[in-house]
């Protein structure tokens, strides 16, 4: 084929693909436009998770009738005039392509009226074809209606997830903007159902409460720090409130929601040693830096940013959060023997550790001094989840628990949780011992697995992770894969099952780090392979489990963070039996 210039409709659909990927991306662009227009009230209405309709209304500055055609033209913006402006952007938009992109892949109607205008005006764009401006009666502000998104791009439609998933993304997105702009009133509804409504009174914690419940909101910790022209504010969860994925970690940079892996890494570093493997905090953080310190023009959807001095920014973020965590030191309480939740909840040990750590760091004179050099705040401290002493097996109770004695008292061990931990550490050790890909165990006969198209796409994307784990997977037809080998430790489990579990995991998190995927996958598979509660174990099996557990780095919790054991110390027993003066 000879080279030719693409017809404008084709070129604009290609460009639209970068900005408008799914209903949530349309909602994002329209909300950002409303915010740029100085709206105090933003109403988002959806039908069929945004496929049928996305409508965003605001009470902002409006668009003059004569400018409406420009608003939907590509590279037309009121927010930028010169190339230098690009380096001091104070608005959320600047590329002048959202409305043009949305209009090329939907039926778009804009109705707008600036405060001074006598009437409103309306413009329609249908699959890129721009109509004529009409005069209409309208309130001050702007309403953008997007109907039948992707009706002319069937390939895009196919990539959309189930309605519940698209809806969840939209809900999460609007929730984040509501948190970021607590002075703006947000109203979000799906059909007639209102899913989020905020007061616009500036109270961020109240919005947290609406999203996560009053109790969680009450316990979140305030972050507030300033240093060399940077400012970080927001809320983070204490180590006792966690999630199994990073979906609830949100960063705004200069008012713009970004998905930034290094910023998330800085946050996780601040929680270092405070969280179990595979557990993540909740966080909504707002970072402000001088506009010229950050390049927001690196991604068409503006979801990524580049800092001029990344190390300085990440060090600041990590220390600020670490300080907030350490400032929170719950009063240590001696757990009583039977039953108070404190002695069983995995969070408790953390509270203790946190308090101990605060003292250690205070003694070292570190974290409260703003001059602390980067990295100092995460110094390695002795984790309280220490190894076990040598234990003497007494036996099995209820085919579920092992009972053992150690120099420091009695141990009740949950056999399933304990075995999960043992398998998990063996798996991790296997990984650490090798360079490159993990050893695999070839299956006697390869197993064919069929996946839905969206999951197949995820699998393709993550083939290298699978390989590094020891899976050998090959394409075997459309959406069909052949598993030829699995990591040796998983040899006993159903390979198709294991593969599906991995892919589900990819779906959980949009931008997983490889180690995280591996750790989570490992935890999941170990759960499946571990001995069950109710399984009678021979004395040899009991002893083997116990000695494997003794060899573990973190024997006291399963990989999901639940306790593997209850320890009744000699001291506690004596106190409970009145052998020692009660406190
Ligand atoms: P950008 O936001 O990058 O400028 P858009 O395509 O999103 O590009 O919008 C184009 C222009 O239309 C904006 O620069 C702004 O002038 C105008 N506009 C869009 N939405 C609104 C709105 N809700 N209120 C007022 N003006 C708007
Ligand atoms: Mg815009």
CSV table of N, CA, C and O in Angstrom, one decimal, residues 335-345 566 568 572 576:
chain,number,residue,atom,x,y,z
A,335,UNK,N,-2.4,-8.1,77.1
A,335,UNK,CA,-3.6,-8.8,76.7
A,335,UNK,C,-3.9,-9.8,77.8
A,335,UNK,O,-3.0,-10.4,78.4
A,336,UNK,N,-5.2,-10.0,78.1
A,336,UNK,CA,-5.5,-11.0,79.1
A,336,UNK,C,-5.7,-12.4,78.4
A,336,UNK,O,-5.7,-12.4,77.2
A,337,UNK,N,-5.8,-13.4,79.2
A,337,UNK,CA,-5.7,-14.7,78.6
A,337,UNK,C,-6.8,-15.1,77.6
A,337,UNK,O,-6.6,-15.3,76.5
A,338,UNK,N,-8.0,-15.1,78.1
A,338,UNK,CA,-9.0,-15.6,77.2
A,338,UNK,C,-9.7,-14.5,76.5
A,338,UNK,O,-10.4,-13.7,77.1
A,339,UNK,N,-9.6,-14.5,75.3
A,339,UNK,CA,-10.6,-14.0,74.5
A,339,UNK,C,-10.6,-12.5,74.1
A,339,UNK,O,-11.1,-12.2,73.1
A,340,UNK,N,-10.0,-11.6,74.9
A,340,UNK,CA,-10.1,-10.2,74.4
A,340,UNK,C,-9.7,-10.2,72.9
A,340,UNK,O,-8.7,-10.9,72.6
A,341,UNK,N,-10.3,-9.5,72.1
A,341,UNK,CA,-10.0,-9.5,70.7
A,341,UNK,C,-8.6,-9.1,70.5
A,341,UNK,O,-7.9,-9.5,69.6
A,342,UNK,N,-8.1,-8.3,71.4
A,342,UNK,CA,-6.7,-7.7,71.2
A,342,UNK,C,-5.7,-8.8,71.0
A,342,UNK,O,-4.8,-8.7,70.2
A,343,UNK,N,-5.8,-9.9,71.8
A,343,UNK,CA,-4.8,-10.9,71.7
A,343,UNK,C,-4.9,-11.8,70.5
A,343,UNK,O,-4.0,-12.5,70.1
A,344,UNK,N,-6.0,-11.6,69.7
A,344,UNK,CA,-6.1,-12.5,68.6
A,344,UNK,C,-6.0,-11.7,67.3
A,344,UNK,O,-5.6,-12.2,66.3
A,345,UNK,N,-6.4,-10.4,67.3
A,345,UNK,CA,-6.4,-9.7,66.1
A,345,UNK,C,-5.0,-9.5,65.6
A,345,UNK,O,-4.1,-9.1,66.3
A,566,UNK,N,-1.9,-19.2,69.0
A,566,UNK,CA,-2.1,-18.5,70.2
A,566,UNK,C,-1.1,-18.9,71.2
A,566,UNK,O,-0.9,-20.1,71.4
A,568,UNK,N,0.2,-19.0,75.0
A,568,UNK,CA,-0.2,-18.8,76.4
A,568,UNK,C,1.1,-18.8,77.2
A,568,UNK,O,1.7,-19.9,77.4
A,572,UNK,N,1.4,-15.7,81.9
A,572,UNK,CA,0.0,-15.6,81.8
A,572,UNK,C,-0.7,-16.7,82.5
A,572,UNK,O,-1.7,-16.5,83.3
A,576,UNK,N,-3.2,-16.3,85.6
A,576,UNK,CA,-4.6,-16.8,85.5
A,576,UNK,C,-4.9,-17.8,86.6
A,576,UNK,O,-6.1,-17.9,87.1
